Coordinates of C-alpha atoms in Angstrom, one line a residue:
M48 CA 44.8 27.2 -13.3
V49 CA 45.5 28.4 -9.9
S50 CA 45.3 26.4 -6.7
F51 CA 42.7 27.8 -4.1
R52 CA 45.2 28.3 -1.8
T53 CA 47.0 31.0 -3.9
R54 CA 44.0 32.4 -4.8
I55 CA 43.0 32.7 -1.1
A56 CA 46.3 34.2 -0.2
E57 CA 46.3 36.7 -3.1
K58 CA 43.4 37.9 -1.1
G59 CA 45.4 38.5 2.5
V60 CA 48.4 40.3 0.3
R61 CA 46.1 42.5 -1.3
L62 CA 44.3 43.6 1.6
M63 CA 47.6 43.8 3.7
L64 CA 49.9 45.3 1.1
R65 CA 48.2 47.1 -2.1
S66 CA 47.2 50.8 -1.5
E67 CA 47.6 54.0 -4.0
P68 CA 49.3 56.0 -1.0
R69 CA 49.0 59.8 -1.9
T70 CA 52.0 60.5 -0.3
A71 CA 55.6 59.0 0.3
Q72 CA 55.5 58.7 4.0
D73 CA 51.6 56.9 3.5
A74 CA 53.3 54.5 1.7
V75 CA 56.4 53.5 4.7
L76 CA 54.0 53.4 7.0
R77 CA 51.5 50.7 4.8
F78 CA 54.9 48.5 4.1
R79 CA 55.6 48.4 7.4
R80 CA 52.8 48.0 9.5
A81 CA 51.9 44.8 7.4
L82 CA 55.7 43.3 7.2
N83 CA 58.0 44.8 10.1
R84 CA 55.8 42.4 12.1
L85 CA 54.8 40.0 10.0
H86 CA 55.6 36.7 11.3
V87 CA 55.6 33.7 8.8
P88 CA 55.2 30.2 10.8
T89 CA 58.6 28.6 10.2
I90 CA 58.8 24.8 8.9
P91 CA 62.1 23.8 9.9
V92 CA 64.7 21.4 7.5
R93 CA 66.7 18.8 8.8
G94 CA 70.4 19.7 8.8
V95 CA 69.7 23.0 8.0
R96 CA 71.0 25.4 11.4
E97 CA 70.1 29.1 12.0
F98 CA 72.3 31.7 13.0
S99 CA 73.1 35.2 13.5
R100 CA 76.5 36.6 12.5
E101 CA 77.4 40.1 11.7
V102 CA 79.3 40.6 8.5
A103 CA 80.7 43.8 7.8
G104 CA 79.0 45.2 10.9
V105 CA 76.0 44.4 9.1
S106 CA 73.3 42.1 11.2
C107 CA 72.5 38.7 8.9
L108 CA 70.8 36.0 9.6
V109 CA 72.6 33.1 9.1
L110 CA 71.0 29.2 7.4
E111 CA 73.3 26.6 6.8
P112 CA 73.9 23.2 6.6
K113 CA 76.6 21.1 8.0
N114 CA 80.0 20.8 5.7
P115 CA 78.4 24.1 3.4
V116 CA 80.1 24.1 -0.4
N117 CA 78.8 27.0 -1.4
T118 CA 77.2 30.5 0.0
L119 CA 74.5 32.1 -0.9
L120 CA 73.9 36.3 -0.6
Y121 CA 70.5 36.9 -0.8
A122 CA 69.1 39.9 0.4
H123 CA 64.8 40.4 1.2
G124 CA 62.5 41.9 -0.1
G125 CA 60.3 45.3 1.0
G126 CA 59.6 48.1 -1.5
F127 CA 63.7 49.6 0.0
V128 CA 61.5 50.1 3.0
A129 CA 60.5 47.5 4.9
G130 CA 60.7 43.6 5.7
H131 CA 63.3 41.5 7.3
P132 CA 65.5 38.9 7.2
G133 CA 63.5 36.1 9.3
I134 CA 60.4 36.7 6.7
Y135 CA 62.4 34.2 4.2
R136 CA 63.6 31.5 6.6
N137 CA 61.4 28.9 4.8
M138 CA 62.9 29.3 1.5
G139 CA 66.2 29.6 2.7
L140 CA 66.1 26.9 4.3
R141 CA 65.0 24.9 1.7
L142 CA 67.0 26.5 -0.8
A143 CA 70.5 25.6 2.0
K144 CA 69.6 22.4 2.2
R145 CA 69.1 21.8 -2.2
L146 CA 72.3 23.5 -3.0
N147 CA 74.6 22.4 0.2
A148 CA 74.8 26.2 1.1
R149 CA 75.4 29.0 3.9
V150 CA 72.4 31.3 2.7
I151 CA 73.2 34.6 4.2
L152 CA 70.1 36.9 4.4
P153 CA 71.4 40.8 6.0
D154 CA 69.8 43.0 7.7
Y155 CA 70.3 46.1 4.8
R156 CA 69.4 50.1 6.1
K157 CA 66.1 50.6 5.0
A158 CA 64.3 53.8 3.7
P159 CA 63.6 56.9 3.8
E160 CA 66.1 56.5 7.0
H161 CA 68.6 55.7 4.9
P162 CA 68.0 56.1 1.8
F163 CA 69.6 55.2 -1.5
P164 CA 72.9 54.1 -1.8
A165 CA 72.6 53.0 2.1
G166 CA 71.2 49.4 0.9
P167 CA 73.2 48.7 -2.0
D168 CA 76.2 49.5 0.1
D169 CA 75.9 46.8 3.2
V170 CA 75.3 44.4 0.4
L171 CA 77.6 45.0 -1.1
S172 CA 80.2 45.0 1.7
V173 CA 79.0 41.9 3.1
Y174 CA 80.1 40.4 -0.4
R175 CA 83.4 42.2 0.0
S176 CA 84.0 41.1 2.7
L177 CA 82.7 36.9 2.1
L178 CA 85.3 37.8 -0.5
S179 CA 88.5 38.9 1.5
S180 CA 87.5 36.1 4.1
G181 CA 88.1 33.3 1.1
Q182 CA 85.4 32.5 0.2
D183 CA 85.9 31.2 -3.1
P184 CA 83.7 32.7 -6.0
K185 CA 82.9 30.1 -8.0
H186 CA 81.0 28.4 -5.3
L187 CA 79.1 31.8 -4.4
L188 CA 75.9 33.3 -5.6
V189 CA 73.7 36.5 -4.9
G190 CA 70.2 36.5 -4.6
G191 CA 67.6 39.0 -4.1
D192 CA 63.9 39.7 -4.9
S193 CA 61.6 43.2 -5.6
A194 CA 63.8 46.1 -3.5
G195 CA 66.2 43.4 -3.0
G196 CA 66.4 42.2 -6.6
A197 CA 67.7 45.8 -7.0
M198 CA 70.5 45.6 -4.0
A199 CA 71.8 41.8 -5.8
L200 CA 71.9 43.5 -8.9
S201 CA 73.6 46.6 -7.3
T202 CA 76.1 44.2 -6.3
L203 CA 77.3 43.2 -9.1
I204 CA 77.3 46.4 -10.7
G205 CA 79.5 47.7 -7.5
A206 CA 82.1 45.0 -7.6
R207 CA 82.8 44.9 -11.2
D208 CA 83.4 48.8 -11.3
E209 CA 85.8 48.0 -7.8
G210 CA 87.5 45.0 -9.9
L211 CA 86.2 43.1 -7.6
V212 CA 85.5 39.4 -9.3
Q213 CA 82.2 38.5 -10.5
P214 CA 79.7 35.4 -8.3
A215 CA 78.9 32.4 -9.9
G216 CA 76.2 33.7 -10.7
C217 CA 72.8 36.2 -9.7
V218 CA 69.4 35.2 -9.4
V219 CA 66.1 38.0 -8.9
L220 CA 62.8 37.1 -8.4
S221 CA 60.4 40.3 -9.6
P222 CA 63.2 42.7 -9.5
S223 CA 62.7 46.4 -9.2
T224 CA 65.3 47.1 -12.1
D225 CA 64.2 51.2 -12.8
Q226 CA 63.8 54.1 -9.6
S227 CA 63.2 56.1 -12.8
S228 CA 60.7 54.7 -14.9
Y229 CA 56.8 55.3 -14.7
G230 CA 53.8 53.8 -17.4
G231 CA 54.4 50.1 -18.8
T232 CA 53.5 47.2 -17.3
H233 CA 52.7 49.2 -14.6
E234 CA 49.5 50.1 -15.5
S235 CA 48.6 47.0 -18.5
N236 CA 49.2 45.0 -14.8
A237 CA 47.4 47.3 -12.1
S238 CA 44.3 45.5 -12.1
S239 CA 45.7 41.8 -12.1
D240 CA 48.7 42.2 -9.6
P241 CA 47.6 41.9 -6.1
M242 CA 50.6 43.2 -3.9
L243 CA 51.7 46.4 -5.6
S244 CA 49.9 49.4 -7.8
P245 CA 51.4 51.7 -9.7
Q246 CA 51.0 54.4 -7.3
L247 CA 52.7 52.9 -4.3
I248 CA 56.0 51.9 -6.6
E249 CA 56.1 55.3 -7.1
R250 CA 55.6 56.4 -3.5
L251 CA 58.2 53.7 -2.6
Q252 CA 60.6 54.8 -5.2
E253 CA 60.7 57.9 -3.8
S254 CA 60.7 56.7 -0.2
Y255 CA 64.3 55.3 -1.8
V256 CA 65.9 57.6 -4.0
P257 CA 64.5 61.6 -2.8
D258 CA 67.0 63.4 -4.8
A259 CA 65.3 63.1 -8.3
S260 CA 68.4 63.1 -10.3
Q261 CA 70.0 59.8 -9.1
R262 CA 67.0 57.5 -9.6
T263 CA 69.1 57.1 -13.2
H264 CA 71.8 56.5 -11.2
P265 CA 73.6 52.4 -12.7
R266 CA 73.1 51.2 -8.7
A267 CA 69.7 52.2 -7.8
S268 CA 68.1 51.5 -11.8
P269 CA 70.3 48.4 -12.9
V270 CA 68.4 48.7 -15.8
L271 CA 70.4 51.4 -16.8
A272 CA 73.9 50.1 -16.0
D273 CA 76.5 49.3 -18.6
W274 CA 76.5 45.3 -17.8
T275 CA 79.3 43.9 -19.4
G276 CA 81.7 41.8 -17.3
C277 CA 78.8 41.0 -15.3
A278 CA 78.0 37.2 -14.0
P279 CA 75.1 35.2 -15.6
L280 CA 71.6 35.9 -14.0
I281 CA 68.5 33.9 -13.2
V282 CA 65.6 36.1 -13.4
V283 CA 61.9 35.5 -11.7
V284 CA 58.7 37.0 -13.1
S285 CA 55.3 36.5 -13.2
R286 CA 53.8 37.6 -16.2
S287 CA 50.5 39.7 -13.8
E288 CA 52.5 42.0 -11.4
C289 CA 53.6 45.7 -12.0
L290 CA 57.3 45.0 -12.4
Y291 CA 57.3 42.3 -15.6
G292 CA 58.3 45.2 -18.1
H293 CA 61.8 46.0 -15.3
S294 CA 62.5 41.8 -16.0
L295 CA 62.2 42.2 -19.4
R296 CA 64.1 45.2 -20.0
L297 CA 66.9 43.6 -17.5
A298 CA 66.9 40.4 -19.3
A299 CA 67.3 42.7 -22.5
K300 CA 70.3 44.7 -21.5
A301 CA 72.0 42.5 -20.3
R302 CA 71.9 39.4 -23.0
E303 CA 72.9 43.0 -25.0
A304 CA 76.4 42.9 -23.1
G305 CA 76.7 39.6 -24.0
V306 CA 75.4 38.5 -19.8
S307 CA 74.0 34.8 -20.5
V308 CA 70.4 35.1 -18.9
T309 CA 67.9 32.0 -17.5
F310 CA 64.8 34.2 -17.9
H311 CA 61.5 32.1 -16.0
E312 CA 58.2 33.7 -16.4
E313 CA 54.3 32.0 -15.5
D314 CA 51.2 33.7 -15.7
D315 CA 48.4 34.5 -13.1
R316 CA 51.2 34.6 -10.0
M317 CA 51.3 37.2 -7.7
H318 CA 55.3 39.1 -7.0
V319 CA 57.2 37.3 -5.6
W320 CA 55.6 33.9 -5.5
P321 CA 58.1 31.5 -4.6
V322 CA 58.7 33.1 -1.2
F323 CA 55.6 31.7 0.2
V324 CA 56.9 28.7 0.1
P325 CA 55.9 25.7 1.6
F326 CA 52.4 26.8 1.5
L327 CA 51.7 27.5 -1.6
P328 CA 51.5 25.1 -4.7
E329 CA 52.5 26.7 -7.3
S330 CA 55.8 28.6 -4.8
V331 CA 56.8 25.2 -3.7
L332 CA 57.2 23.7 -8.1
T333 CA 59.3 27.1 -8.8
L334 CA 61.3 26.8 -6.0
N335 CA 62.3 23.7 -7.1
W336 CA 62.5 24.5 -10.7
L337 CA 64.9 27.2 -8.8
G338 CA 66.8 25.5 -6.9
D339 CA 67.5 23.2 -10.0
A340 CA 69.1 25.8 -12.1
M341 CA 70.8 28.0 -9.1
A342 CA 72.3 24.5 -8.8
A343 CA 73.3 24.0 -12.9
M344 CA 74.8 27.4 -12.5
L345 CA 77.8 26.9 -9.8
E346 CA 78.1 23.9 -12.0
R347 CA 78.8 25.9 -14.7
A348 CA 80.9 28.0 -13.2
R349 CA 83.7 25.0 -11.7
E350 CA 83.4 23.8 -15.7
Q351 CA 84.2 27.5 -16.8
S352 CA 87.1 27.6 -13.9
A353 CA 88.3 24.2 -14.7
D354 CA 88.2 24.7 -17.7
A355 CA 90.6 27.6 -17.5
A356 CA 93.2 26.1 -15.9
V357 CA 93.5 24.0 -18.3
V358 CA 94.3 26.4 -21.1

C-alpha cells in the first residue's frame, strides 16, 4: 500500500521532471529548471551543525554532529547535469545523527560543460584528500544516488586502481551503472516510473559521456568494471523504476568478484525515494532501515580490522 502523500509527490515529480526530450540540450534544460532552483524545507536535527568547506578544491556541504566518529562521503543525484547538495540536507542530517558521522556532500562538476570524467574525478579527489588527511578508512563510507551512485561506484574503482585503501563500504540508491545500455527495465518500467523515461535516460547519458566510445569505460559504467578487491555494497532500488536493471546487474557483477552485496528492493517506489525524508512515510521507513544497515557495515569493518590485527 502506497501512502496518499507519496502518490501526491509522485504526481508532482512527474510534472517537474519526467519528459521525452528530443535532444540532450532539452533534457539538461528540463532537469536544471526543476533541480537547480529547488529549495527543500530543512527539518533540523538537534546536535548536527552545517557548514561549507572546500576539500581538494571541491566545494562541499558538511553536516556534522558533535565529536563525529565516522565519515560519509555522499554524491548527490541530478542526472549528471543538475542538482546541488542542499537538496540532501534532510537525509544527510538524519544519517549524520544515526551514524555519528560527518556527512560530506561535494558539489562536483556537472555535464555537459564538464563531461565525464570531471564529476567522478572530483569525488575521487575528495576521497583521496580524506585519506591523506588521516581519515581512518574503517570509519569511512562512500555513497550516492542515481547519477551520484555512479560517482560513488566510480570512486571505489578509481581508488582500487590507484592502490588506495577501500572504505568500510559503499551505499547506492537507484544508481545509474551503465551509460551504454538501452532497453531492459528502461522500457519495461517506463509507465511505472514517475521520474525517468527511456528517452530522458538516453539524453542524459549523451550529455554526461558525449564521446560514445567512452560509455563503456569502467568508471563511466561501473557495472562493466572488474569489481575484484572493492568494498562491500549496499544497493537500494525500486522494482518499479527504469534503472532497476542497473542495480540487478551491478549486484550480480560485484558478487561474481567476491564483493559482499546487501540488496534491498521495494515495490511501487519512485526513483531515489529515501531522499524525500521526512516528508513521505515510505522514505522514513527505508532510511531507518538504511541507517541500521550502514551502522552494521561500519561495525563489520571494525571487527574485521581487529581480527586482522590479532592474526
